[in-house]
Amino acid sequence: MSHFRGSSMPLVKPTAGDSLSFPNQNEPPEHKKYPKRGRPSVSPSLAELLKRVEGADTSGDNTAIDHHHHVIELSHACSSVPTSYPFVLSFKNLTYSVKASQKFELPFCGKGSSDSPDKVLLNDISGEAREGEIMAVLGASGSGKSTLIDALANRISKESLKGSVTLNGEVLESSLLKVISAYVMQDDLLFPMLTVEETLMFSAEFRLPRSLSKRKKKARVQALIDQLGLRNAAKTVIGDEGHRGVSGGERRRVSIGIDIIHDPILLFLDEPTSGLDSTSAFMVVKVLQRIAQSGSIVIMSVHQPSYRILNLLDRLILLSHGNTVFGGSPANLPDFFSQFGHPIPENENRTEFALDLIRELEETPEGTKNLVEFNKSWQRTKSPKNNNHESKSSISLTDAIRQSVSRGKLVSGATTDPGADLTSSVPTFANPMWFEMIVIAKRSMTNSRRMPELFGIRFGAVLVTGIILATIYWKLDNSPKGVQERIAFLAFAMVTTFYTCAEAIPVFLQERYIFMRETAYNAYRRSSYVLAHSIISIPALVVLSLTFAAVTFFAVGLAGGFSGFIFFFFIILASFWAGSSFVTFLSGIVSHVMLAFTVVVAILAYFLLFSGFFISRDRIPAYWIWFHYISLVKYPFEGVLQNEFDDPNKCFVRGVQMFDNTPLGSLPMSMKLKLLKSMSNALGINITSSTCVTTASDILTQQGITDISKWNCLWILVAWGFFFRILFYFTLLVGSKNKRR
């Protein structure tokens, strides 16, 4: 009989309290046994919670929805959940091994080289998990808990993993599994300055189709906040080390919430109770129980559950060095260990006893071999009944998914068209690319706006650097010394823009694992992320470029007037663009902050060395000339030099000024004039104190700047920026597979 039919169940909005109810602490010990349970009672899905939140006023909002993003509204007739058709996730003979790390040995030490042995992480693991139930994987550290979760979640490459994982008897395609499942990592990867409600709302914008109205998305988020028991913390920021925020248990529930906003069928969690106190851990697992009873399969790893958490679990798998030492209901633990010859004391926590016994056996010479063999024989005595139960409860995967969609699960643009192909009926992404870009940009700007110190520090660095340069090179003249100082200023100014960009290294590194988590299960496209962050970075670069150009250009006395200032501003902007793109690309390759800073500083030093300032292009050896052309500093340096020495007829060295910066510069003026007269007689050319000796064109020729115009330097610099953004996209495409080899 359905739990949702007609008026058999009052439509009462769930609260944080009823989702986190505690067992009666005064209950006698004999009533705290773990009876063998049948089919768990079915809790309302998020779609049904949504209808409760919206209330009766939603009856007037039944507007037509695009066929490609059809979300089925629930009615009393279709809201019943047939308990005889659950999903069944089966896994058989899962085996996974890796090459053991081998110590480095010198060939002359006398030890022959040999192939490193394989380390078995999973060894012939079999079992099943059912809709409406929580399956927990237990074991000590290094037992293979996380590896098994990764294997079931398709986070291990098929070439390395042996065995089979099926849902309702059918092997899942990787693209389909990403859509119908969610994976909650052990670490809480969240934006620190977003509130709980904003975090869940942005997740809803990503995972729910655009055809679903904004009001319904908000109602869905509110329903989820109640289901997670986060009502009191809804307006609180997540927080981090420097900002006070929600508690550890609330943060963990938010991490779960962002991955279940679309109501997935499969939910995998890697140690969701790790680092939490007993009460917070129980609250988290209580939430997972409600999620499972709403029609999902919940599979999680847990280190050592308390007796209250154990009472919420439906199936257990105990692992020891990759081997199964127990698999079944928690109620079977006493019978299992009693038959093995180690009965569990009456008042002792069953999982603690089991884990302690396993640890003691692991320290013996034979290890847990006898327990593994006993479990196999014990499973064979239970298998006939299990197989009979499975044959009655499972239906085809296609029908099961369509049935789940029809009752409100998988709200990601899925369709219930019976003639549609299974893969095509569930879209890969819930929203178009342009919509994803808007949401990514909005989220990033919201988080950055609440941490103004990040941009403030960068702005301050540019402003202070500009002021220092302006005061040092104040109003340079056109003498030979002035020419040298102009060239030095322009070289230092250009390289400063690139070094300032190095401060952007932590930006992506802080978001790296959030990005990997979200894109691993198709929350948005990688291209949307790259384009959105490229676009939203431009306004900040414009402000920095305009500030630096305004502070230095007129104070130093650079040439060109207003048009020269405009080009100087554009070349600074292009330098910031190319530099930030280069740093972003490197942050996609190097995942450690300090290592990334080291690499960026070293490469920028090489760029400066080969830019043409320290050694002109004509003097660079042929085998290093390629580095000159890939130097990012070369193009802005040559561009601003041509902008400064743009007038070919402008004279910078006249007559006796040619002796400046030489040993002859200290001679008296009369002696310099005599030297000019002697040179005139020798050369047959009249050289006076006012004769122009060096023009702007001569300076450019001396610097080896003759092959590329200043505007071409600008466009090449802009192209470098786009090139590095494209490389960044490919690093994300290749480096964020998030799969073990």
XYZ file of C-alpha atoms in Angstrom:
741
model
C 0.000 0.000 0.000
C 1.410 3.348 -1.003
C 2.539 5.852 1.571
C 1.472 8.764 -0.634
C -1.930 7.754 -1.949
C -4.916 10.027 -1.459
C -5.297 11.317 2.070
C -3.465 8.432 3.702
C -0.563 10.776 4.463
C -1.127 14.371 5.593
C 0.796 16.961 3.607
C 2.872 18.368 6.454
C 6.022 20.304 5.692
C 9.032 18.545 7.246
C 11.117 20.476 9.687
C 14.684 20.225 10.840
C 13.484 18.642 14.009
C 11.644 15.672 12.530
C 14.542 14.967 10.158
C 16.971 14.720 13.024
C 15.007 12.777 15.624
C 17.036 10.838 18.172
C 16.290 7.407 19.583
C 14.903 7.176 23.063
C 17.868 7.241 25.398
C 15.796 5.628 28.156
C 14.900 2.629 26.076
C 16.001 -0.660 27.654
C 19.033 -2.346 26.073
C 16.984 -5.263 24.808
C 14.892 -2.877 22.729
C 18.011 -1.494 21.051
C 18.638 -4.688 19.125
C 18.960 -4.394 15.387
C 16.078 -6.393 13.945
C 16.240 -7.550 10.377
C 14.304 -5.002 8.378
C 12.134 -5.436 5.387
C 11.522 -2.772 2.774
C 12.115 0.640 4.400
C 9.274 3.094 4.515
C 9.431 5.539 1.627
C 9.998 9.202 2.454
C 8.790 11.923 0.129
C 11.061 12.804 -2.739
C 12.253 16.374 -3.204
C 9.596 16.901 -5.837
C 6.904 16.080 -3.291
C 8.572 18.310 -0.721
C 8.557 21.006 -3.377
C 4.797 20.717 -3.798
C 4.351 21.061 -0.046
C 6.496 24.188 0.048
C 4.701 25.789 -2.876
C 1.286 25.057 -1.352
C -2.036 25.472 -2.999
C -1.083 28.632 -4.905
C 0.913 26.583 -7.427
C -2.270 25.453 -9.104
C -2.284 28.597 -11.181
C 1.296 28.129 -12.336
C 0.779 25.132 -14.587
C 2.309 26.754 -17.617
C 3.559 24.712 -20.522
C 7.171 23.611 -20.294
C 9.524 22.932 -23.145
C 9.398 19.290 -24.200
C 13.152 18.909 -24.010
C 13.186 20.079 -20.398
C 10.000 18.432 -19.166
C 9.557 18.159 -15.414
C 6.632 15.974 -14.386
C 4.368 17.524 -11.763
C 3.127 15.096 -9.134
C -0.482 14.322 -8.480
C -2.194 12.021 -6.023
C -2.550 9.453 -8.741
C 1.091 9.253 -9.742
C 2.796 9.947 -6.455
C 2.641 6.398 -5.206
C 5.984 4.617 -5.234
C 5.754 0.901 -6.047
C 7.880 -0.832 -3.455
C 8.225 -3.893 -5.674
C 10.332 -2.049 -8.287
C 13.443 -0.709 -6.590
C 16.810 -0.039 -8.127
C 19.423 -2.686 -7.367
C 23.124 -1.870 -7.762
C 25.066 -5.125 -7.997
C 28.818 -5.562 -8.084
C 30.618 -8.840 -8.606
C 34.245 -9.902 -8.318
C 35.671 -6.368 -8.166
C 39.463 -6.570 -8.226
C 41.843 -3.643 -8.419
C 45.600 -3.486 -7.956
C 48.318 -0.908 -8.443
C 52.062 -1.043 -8.850
C 53.695 -0.859 -5.452
C 56.213 1.934 -5.072
C 59.760 0.638 -5.168
C 62.774 2.189 -3.498
C 65.418 3.608 -5.776
C 68.410 1.288 -6.087
C 71.706 2.046 -7.778
C 72.692 -0.561 -10.380
C 76.137 -1.122 -8.815
C 74.765 -1.993 -5.376
C 74.537 -5.666 -6.272
C 70.724 -5.971 -6.334
C 69.275 -7.004 -9.606
C 66.383 -5.040 -11.045
C 63.005 -6.701 -10.843
C 59.449 -5.693 -11.604
C 57.715 -4.094 -8.643
C 54.960 -6.292 -7.228
C 51.307 -5.355 -7.514
C 49.530 -4.120 -4.408
C 45.972 -5.457 -4.285
C 43.526 -2.802 -3.089
C 40.346 -4.748 -3.875
C 40.213 -8.519 -4.044
C 37.105 -10.210 -5.445
C 34.532 -7.928 -3.778
C 30.857 -8.705 -4.410
C 27.591 -7.381 -3.037
C 24.528 -5.284 -3.782
C 22.816 -2.098 -2.665
C 19.092 -1.379 -2.976
C 16.842 1.613 -3.373
C 15.658 2.932 -0.038
C 18.626 1.551 1.851
C 22.001 2.746 3.107
C 24.960 0.500 2.445
C 28.037 1.300 4.537
C 31.583 0.156 3.832
C 33.573 -0.276 7.050
C 37.207 -0.989 7.764
C 40.387 0.390 9.224
C 42.519 2.952 7.414
C 43.997 1.361 4.294
C 41.395 -1.403 4.136
C 40.029 -0.259 0.755
C 36.879 1.646 1.763
C 37.436 4.682 -0.462
C 38.730 2.470 -3.276
C 35.501 0.444 -3.278
C 33.397 3.627 -3.303
C 35.461 4.914 -6.236
C 35.025 1.612 -8.079
C 31.235 1.729 -7.704
C 31.138 5.403 -8.718
C 33.150 4.745 -11.910
C 36.137 6.715 -10.642
C 38.584 3.947 -11.591
C 39.507 3.369 -15.224
C 37.879 0.321 -16.776
C 41.254 -0.974 -17.927
C 42.434 -1.294 -14.312
C 39.254 -2.471 -12.597
C 38.214 -6.096 -13.045
C 34.723 -7.347 -12.343
C 31.314 -5.860 -13.102
C 29.045 -3.156 -11.699
C 25.431 -3.212 -12.878
C 22.243 -1.319 -12.086
C 19.189 -3.554 -12.404
C 21.309 -6.044 -14.305
C 22.557 -3.568 -16.929
C 26.056 -2.144 -17.194
C 25.938 1.634 -16.786
C 27.426 3.900 -19.409
C 29.757 6.503 -17.947
C 27.742 9.401 -19.379
C 24.490 8.089 -17.886
C 26.055 7.368 -14.499
C 27.254 10.967 -14.245
C 23.691 12.199 -14.665
C 21.852 9.817 -12.330
C 24.452 9.803 -9.535
C 26.298 12.139 -7.198
C 29.593 11.786 -5.329
C 30.268 13.610 -2.062
C 33.984 13.889 -1.328
C 35.455 13.552 2.125
C 36.604 17.176 2.161
C 33.991 19.929 2.316
C 34.791 21.901 -0.837
C 32.662 25.047 -0.695
C 32.983 28.759 -1.439
C 33.656 30.313 1.970
C 31.844 33.633 1.554
C 28.533 32.269 0.238
C 25.687 31.578 2.625
C 24.166 28.116 2.955
C 21.092 29.232 1.006
C 23.181 30.860 -1.749
C 25.390 27.771 -2.063
C 22.369 25.511 -2.559
C 20.735 28.040 -4.886
C 23.753 28.185 -7.172
C 23.785 24.384 -7.202
C 20.119 24.464 -8.190
C 20.910 26.896 -11.018
C 23.518 24.451 -12.332
C 21.675 21.149 -11.878
C 18.037 22.094 -12.501
C 16.801 22.939 -16.019
C 16.328 26.551 -17.063
C 12.706 25.721 -17.918
C 12.007 25.374 -14.188
C 10.955 28.806 -12.919
C 13.095 30.776 -10.494
C 10.359 30.564 -7.885
C 10.215 26.782 -8.113
C 13.987 26.519 -7.828
C 13.872 28.641 -4.682
C 11.071 26.486 -3.305
C 13.115 23.386 -4.046
C 16.093 24.845 -2.196
C 13.912 25.684 0.796
C 12.567 22.127 0.828
C 16.110 20.778 0.738
C 17.187 23.090 3.579
C 14.402 21.607 5.696
C 15.306 18.066 4.686
C 18.943 18.680 5.650
C 18.031 20.373 8.924
C 19.774 23.620 7.981
C 16.964 26.110 8.552
C 18.736 27.924 11.411
C 21.963 28.242 9.372
C 20.400 29.167 6.014
C 21.596 32.804 6.132
C 25.035 32.030 7.590
C 28.156 32.079 5.402
C 30.080 28.836 5.000
C 33.255 30.377 6.403
C 36.880 29.293 6.421
C 39.977 29.693 8.583
C 39.731 33.487 8.494
C 35.950 33.873 8.552
C 33.562 32.453 11.126
C 30.822 30.356 9.558
C 28.694 27.241 10.013
C 29.662 24.270 12.168
C 31.413 21.166 10.855
C 28.239 19.093 10.818
C 26.293 21.801 9.007
C 29.113 22.204 6.490
C 29.046 18.457 5.806
C 25.272 18.546 5.234
C 25.699 21.471 2.824
C 28.248 19.401 0.905
C 25.673 16.640 0.652
C 22.923 19.077 -0.322
C 24.719 20.600 -3.315
C 25.057 17.126 -4.840
C 21.474 15.985 -4.243
C 19.681 19.136 -5.389
C 18.569 17.272 -8.535
C 17.524 14.193 -6.518
C 19.979 11.601 -7.919
C 19.239 7.898 -7.949
C 22.720 6.907 -6.736
C 24.508 8.784 -3.975
C 28.119 7.911 -3.079
C 29.799 9.422 -0.022
C 33.419 9.079 1.081
C 33.461 9.087 4.891
C 30.715 11.729 5.417
C 31.054 11.445 9.224
C 34.830 11.875 9.335
C 35.954 14.609 11.723
C 32.495 15.118 13.255
C 31.396 14.599 16.817
C 28.933 11.834 17.639
C 25.828 14.017 17.482
C 26.777 15.741 14.214
C 27.677 12.390 12.645
C 24.311 10.944 13.649
C 22.481 13.960 12.203
C 24.316 13.539 8.885
C 23.466 9.827 8.607
C 19.855 10.567 9.625
C 19.661 12.930 6.668
C 21.116 10.215 4.423
C 18.429 7.812 5.646
C 15.690 10.221 4.582
C 17.407 10.653 1.199
C 17.545 6.877 0.727
C 13.912 6.439 1.711
C 12.889 9.045 -0.863
C 13.940 6.582 -3.571
C 17.741 6.660 -3.773
C 20.564 4.186 -3.241
C 23.018 5.562 -0.670
C 26.486 4.023 -0.459
C 29.015 5.442 1.951
C 32.268 4.588 3.643
C 32.518 5.063 7.385
C 35.430 4.504 9.726
C 33.743 3.449 12.959
C 29.984 4.125 13.383
C 28.355 4.545 16.777
C 25.509 2.291 17.850
C 22.952 4.966 16.877
C 24.418 5.282 13.376
C 24.547 1.496 13.063
C 20.809 1.395 13.725
C 20.258 3.567 10.616
C 22.285 1.343 8.278
C 20.699 -1.395 6.176
C 23.736 -3.211 4.767
C 27.348 -3.497 5.817
C 30.520 -4.526 4.067
C 33.563 -4.978 6.299
C 36.926 -4.876 4.534
C 40.410 -5.936 5.542
C 43.291 -5.235 3.136
C 40.892 -5.265 0.196
C 39.090 -8.488 1.184
C 35.496 -8.844 2.331
C 35.304 -10.206 5.875
C 31.572 -9.603 6.299
C 28.678 -8.605 4.075
C 25.057 -8.329 5.118
C 22.630 -6.691 7.514
C 23.941 -5.263 10.806
C 21.436 -7.570 12.520
C 23.471 -10.559 11.291
C 26.722 -9.445 12.959
C 26.124 -11.334 16.268
C 25.164 -14.561 14.488
C 28.095 -14.244 12.070
C 30.804 -13.775 14.690
C 29.179 -16.304 17.026
C 29.454 -18.977 14.318
C 33.028 -17.866 13.649
C 33.825 -18.599 17.294
C 34.096 -15.035 18.575
C 30.686 -14.081 20.005
C 30.042 -10.391 20.566
C 29.599 -9.464 24.233
C 26.089 -8.303 25.035
C 26.858 -4.703 26.009
C 29.613 -4.013 23.448
C 29.272 -1.975 20.265
C 29.088 -4.507 17.466
C 31.132 -2.645 14.880
C 33.812 -1.742 17.424
C 34.102 -5.398 18.380
C 34.266 -6.460 14.731
C 36.914 -3.888 13.812
C 38.998 -4.687 16.905
C 38.843 -8.402 16.094
C 39.834 -7.758 12.469
C 42.789 -5.648 13.609
C 43.931 -8.416 15.987
C 43.689 -11.001 13.205
C 45.640 -8.758 10.820
C 48.556 -8.809 13.256
C 48.722 -12.624 13.252
C 50.840 -14.537 10.690
C 47.762 -15.858 8.847
C 45.985 -12.510 8.929
C 42.270 -12.493 8.172
C 42.453 -15.388 5.724
C 40.269 -17.659 7.886
C 37.689 -14.915 8.397
C 37.561 -14.209 4.645
C 37.019 -17.905 3.877
C 34.386 -18.191 6.611
C 32.538 -15.200 5.155
C 32.460 -16.870 1.718
C 30.965 -20.035 3.144
C 28.538 -18.040 5.274
C 27.430 -16.023 2.233
C 26.753 -19.237 0.294
C 24.300 -20.364 2.987
C 22.466 -17.028 2.670
C 22.592 -16.669 -1.118
C 19.479 -18.657 -2.134
C 17.176 -16.376 -0.170
C 18.936 -13.250 -1.438
C 18.699 -14.307 -5.056
C 14.996 -15.025 -4.689
C 14.431 -11.580 -3.200
C 16.343 -9.897 -6.023
C 14.379 -11.594 -8.775
C 11.131 -10.240 -7.368
C 12.296 -6.670 -6.786
C 14.196 -5.564 -9.877
C 12.910 -4.296 -13.216
C 14.696 -3.087 -16.305
C 16.870 -0.036 -15.918
C 14.956 1.916 -18.569
C 11.600 1.441 -16.852
C 13.061 2.114 -13.413
C 14.633 5.423 -14.453
C 11.497 6.584 -16.246
C 9.459 5.674 -13.199
C 11.802 7.686 -10.969
C 11.586 10.683 -13.293
C 7.801 10.458 -13.294
C 7.668 10.819 -9.517
C 9.989 13.817 -9.440
C 13.544 12.478 -9.242
C 16.347 13.446 -11.612
C 14.995 16.943 -12.189
C 17.646 17.817 -14.747
C 15.647 18.148 -17.912
C 14.781 14.439 -18.138
C 11.831 13.316 -20.223
C 9.441 10.456 -19.629
C 8.714 9.815 -23.313
C 8.410 5.994 -23.521
C 9.725 5.968 -27.080
C 12.874 7.914 -26.277
C 16.237 6.266 -25.911
C 17.429 5.972 -22.290
C 20.615 7.940 -22.820
C 18.918 10.663 -24.860
C 16.020 10.971 -22.414
C 18.416 12.187 -19.700
C 20.425 15.172 -21.039
C 24.145 15.388 -20.345
C 23.873 18.955 -19.045
C 20.793 20.563 -17.570
C 21.370 24.015 -19.103
C 22.880 25.642 -22.217
C 26.424 26.979 -22.149
C 25.520 30.679 -21.985
C 23.330 30.102 -18.931
C 26.123 28.178 -17.196
C 28.509 31.071 -17.876
C 26.126 33.546 -16.273
C 25.728 31.437 -13.128
C 29.494 30.795 -12.826
C 30.244 34.505 -13.253
C 27.574 35.525 -10.744
C 28.818 33.040 -8.143
C 32.454 34.054 -8.577
C 31.681 37.768 -8.343
C 29.496 37.244 -5.258
C 32.274 35.351 -3.495
C 34.938 37.885 -4.554
C 32.817 40.889 -3.598
C 32.746 39.650 -0.014
C 36.533 39.334 0.029
C 37.571 42.770 -1.319
C 40.996 42.377 0.245
C 42.007 40.016 -2.584
C 41.603 42.653 -5.297
C 42.641 45.401 -2.895
C 46.058 43.851 -2.344
C 46.629 43.483 -6.063
C 45.423 47.023 -6.739
C 47.667 48.335 -3.966
C 50.678 46.521 -5.389
C 50.121 48.046 -8.840
C 49.490 51.522 -7.417
C 52.540 51.496 -5.139
C 54.763 50.159 -7.927
C 53.497 52.869 -10.259
C 54.133 55.623 -7.702
C 57.655 54.370 -7.003
C 58.500 54.241 -10.709
C 56.939 57.667 -11.313
C 58.960 59.290 -8.542
C 62.243 57.618 -9.540
C 61.912 58.416 -13.264
C 60.274 61.819 -12.780
C 60.176 63.972 -15.944
C 62.986 62.354 -17.934
C 64.776 64.532 -20.469
C 65.919 63.634 -23.971
C 69.624 63.442 -23.188
C 71.592 60.217 -23.755
C 71.175 59.404 -20.058
C 67.474 60.172 -20.362
C 67.218 57.732 -23.272
C 68.830 54.956 -21.239
C 66.562 55.698 -18.295
C 63.457 55.636 -20.520
C 64.421 52.230 -21.882
C 65.079 50.921 -18.368
C 61.749 52.291 -17.112
C 59.807 50.724 -19.971
C 61.489 47.340 -19.472
C 60.822 47.350 -15.725
C 57.247 48.571 -16.182
C 56.420 45.776 -18.622
C 57.904 42.997 -16.528
C 56.163 44.391 -13.423
C 52.763 43.768 -14.992
C 53.613 40.092 -15.455
C 54.986 39.632 -11.955
C 51.862 41.276 -10.549
C 49.793 38.625 -12.331
C 51.513 35.927 -10.267
C 49.259 36.927 -7.370
C 46.366 35.286 -9.238
C 47.901 31.807 -8.821
C 45.897 30.848 -5.710
C 42.588 31.850 -7.317
C 42.147 28.726 -9.418
C 44.079 26.524 -7.014
C 41.504 27.358 -4.317
C 38.692 26.446 -6.693
C 40.479 23.496 -8.277
C 38.817 20.704 -6.312
C 35.440 22.439 -6.318
C 35.709 22.578 -10.105
C 36.708 18.907 -10.308
C 33.812 17.857 -8.093
C 31.243 19.863 -10.053
C 32.405 18.954 -13.554
C 32.914 15.265 -12.693
C 29.136 14.858 -12.603
C 28.218 17.346 -15.327
C 27.084 20.319 -13.258
C 28.445 22.492 -16.087
C 30.829 22.368 -19.031
C 34.540 22.989 -18.647
C 34.382 25.441 -21.533
C 31.741 27.454 -19.657
C 34.078 27.732 -16.683
C 37.028 28.919 -18.809
C 34.979 31.477 -20.758
C 33.172 32.827 -17.689
C 36.358 33.355 -15.692
C 38.094 34.907 -18.704
C 35.295 37.440 -19.151
C 34.885 38.411 -15.493
C 38.640 38.972 -15.150
C 38.647 41.748 -17.771
C 37.067 44.575 -15.684
C 39.670 44.114 -12.940
C 42.470 44.127 -15.524
C 41.096 47.347 -17.035
C 41.147 49.059 -13.632
C 44.701 47.893 -12.913
C 45.949 48.927 -16.366
C 44.326 52.355 -16.256
C 45.709 52.998 -12.764
C 49.268 52.047 -13.698
C 49.201 53.964 -16.994
C 47.716 57.112 -15.436
C 50.225 57.162 -12.576
C 53.356 56.636 -14.687
C 52.831 57.943 -18.232
C 52.605 61.678 -17.600
C 54.796 61.673 -14.498
C 57.701 60.094 -16.352
C 57.147 62.357 -19.338
C 56.669 59.716 -21.997
C 56.157 60.866 -25.570
C 53.133 60.616 -27.831
C 50.569 62.809 -26.123
C 47.048 61.482 -25.674
C 47.331 58.938 -28.512
C 50.574 57.699 -26.988
C 48.842 57.352 -23.616
C 45.998 55.329 -25.168
C 48.447 52.897 -26.764
C 50.435 52.690 -23.520
C 47.194 51.819 -21.679
C 46.267 49.151 -24.242
C 49.707 47.536 -24.175
C 49.569 47.422 -20.348
C 46.081 45.882 -20.544
C 47.260 43.310 -23.098
C 50.225 42.501 -20.841
C 47.921 41.927 -17.866
C 45.659 39.786 -20.083
C 48.517 37.641 -21.416
C 50.131 37.404 -17.974
C 46.952 36.377 -16.173
C 46.205 33.826 -18.906
C 49.715 32.407 -18.607
C 49.471 32.177 -14.810
C 46.018 30.592 -15.059
C 47.364 27.991 -17.472
C 50.249 27.142 -15.137
C 47.885 26.840 -12.169
C 45.991 24.217 -14.153
C 49.202 22.179 -14.467
C 50.873 22.739 -11.093
C 48.562 21.997 -8.170
C 50.817 23.229 -5.329
C 50.827 26.956 -4.550
C 54.498 27.322 -3.610
C 55.652 25.192 -6.529
C 53.475 27.232 -8.889
C 54.986 30.501 -7.606
C 58.487 29.113 -8.103
C 57.754 28.039 -11.676
C 56.094 31.357 -12.595
C 58.914 33.488 -11.181
C 61.557 31.402 -12.940
C 59.821 31.483 -16.322
C 59.161 35.230 -16.106
C 62.858 35.745 -15.369
C 63.701 33.831 -18.552
C 61.172 35.916 -20.481
C 62.867 39.106 -19.282
C 66.329 37.776 -20.105
C 65.367 37.039 -23.710
C 63.100 40.078 -24.192
C 65.825 42.138 -25.871
C 66.526 44.512 -22.965
C 69.642 42.864 -21.549
C 70.853 41.576 -24.911
C 69.522 42.694 -28.277
C 67.987 40.255 -30.713
C 70.985 40.430 -33.035
C 73.335 39.336 -30.235
C 71.287 36.328 -29.012
C 72.858 32.993 -30.091
C 71.019 31.187 -32.870
C 70.216 28.205 -30.667
C 68.373 30.486 -28.196
C 66.590 32.765 -30.677
C 63.389 30.680 -30.411
C 63.103 31.688 -26.739
C 63.266 35.336 -27.791
C 60.111 34.934 -29.889
C 58.104 33.081 -27.219
C 59.068 35.618 -24.539
C 55.910 37.386 -23.403
C 57.946 40.409 -22.291
C 59.413 40.918 -25.796
C 56.187 42.148 -27.393
C 55.056 44.798 -24.879
C 58.666 45.988 -24.491
C 59.100 46.446 -28.237
C 55.633 47.990 -28.519
C 56.205 50.695 -25.901
C 59.698 51.418 -27.275
C 58.208 52.092 -30.708
C 55.474 54.156 -29.081
C 58.104 56.210 -27.235
C 60.497 56.604 -30.174
C 57.792 56.900 -32.807
C 59.009 60.123 -34.437
C 61.944 59.139 -36.720
C 63.149 62.752 -36.979
C 63.275 63.412 -33.243
C 66.868 63.896 -32.099
C 68.172 62.504 -28.815
C 71.964 63.025 -29.144
C 73.497 66.273 -30.481
C 77.149 67.206 -30.987
C 79.155 66.975 -27.799
C 76.414 64.812 -26.176
C 77.928 61.837 -27.977
C 80.735 61.903 -25.411
C 78.329 61.421 -22.515
C 78.427 58.008 -20.803
C 82.066 57.643 -21.993
C 85.436 58.497 -20.358
C 85.505 61.596 -22.555
C 82.381 62.951 -20.914
C 84.408 64.483 -18.079
C 86.498 66.655 -20.431
C 85.951 70.431 -20.503
C 83.535 71.778 -23.114
C 86.346 73.491 -25.041
C 88.181 70.214 -25.398
C 84.967 68.481 -26.608
C 84.499 71.159 -29.277
C 88.095 70.632 -30.476
C 87.420 66.900 -30.666
C 84.309 67.566 -32.780
C 86.347 69.786 -35.116
C 89.019 67.086 -35.502
C 86.341 64.486 -36.235
C 84.782 66.799 -38.828
C 88.099 67.216 -40.615
C 88.764 63.461 -40.545
C 85.293 62.493 -41.800
C 84.817 65.386 -44.176
C 81.505 66.212 -42.459
C 80.764 69.374 -40.540
C 79.799 68.282 -36.992
C 78.893 71.083 -34.605
C 77.518 71.098 -31.064
C 73.946 71.245 -32.497
C 74.369 68.539 -35.143
C 71.975 65.601 -34.590
C 73.954 62.417 -34.123
C 71.305 59.911 -32.941
C 67.597 59.927 -33.893
C 64.675 57.852 -32.622
C 65.102 55.438 -35.537
C 68.745 54.921 -34.579
C 67.724 53.980 -31.027
C 65.222 51.391 -32.288
C 67.882 49.973 -34.609
C 70.367 49.723 -31.741
C 67.756 47.780 -29.717
C 67.150 45.417 -32.646
C 63.519 46.490 -33.052
C 62.958 46.479 -36.778
C 60.760 43.487 -37.622
C 57.355 43.994 -35.904
C 55.254 47.168 -35.721
C 53.867 48.378 -32.392
C 50.262 47.468 -33.263
C 51.317 43.998 -34.340
C 53.061 43.643 -30.964
C 49.742 44.496 -29.310
C 47.745 41.941 -31.324
C 50.364 39.228 -30.809
C 50.192 39.849 -27.058
C 46.397 39.550 -27.098
C 46.695 36.342 -29.137
C 49.094 34.911 -26.542
C 46.406 35.504 -23.921
C 43.800 33.574 -25.911
C 46.321 30.840 -26.630
C 47.026 30.262 -22.945
C 43.295 30.269 -22.157
C 42.824 27.536 -24.753
C 45.712 25.583 -23.239
C 44.084 26.054 -19.821
C 40.888 24.513 -21.178
C 42.759 21.464 -22.445
C 44.565 21.049 -19.119
C 41.144 20.991 -17.450
C 39.880 18.548 -20.041
C 42.784 16.163 -19.528
C 43.716 16.786 -15.919
C 40.273 16.731 -14.274
C 39.179 13.234 -15.237
C 39.206 12.449 -11.512
C 39.772 8.749 -12.138
C 42.312 6.361 -10.740
C 44.545 4.535 -13.174
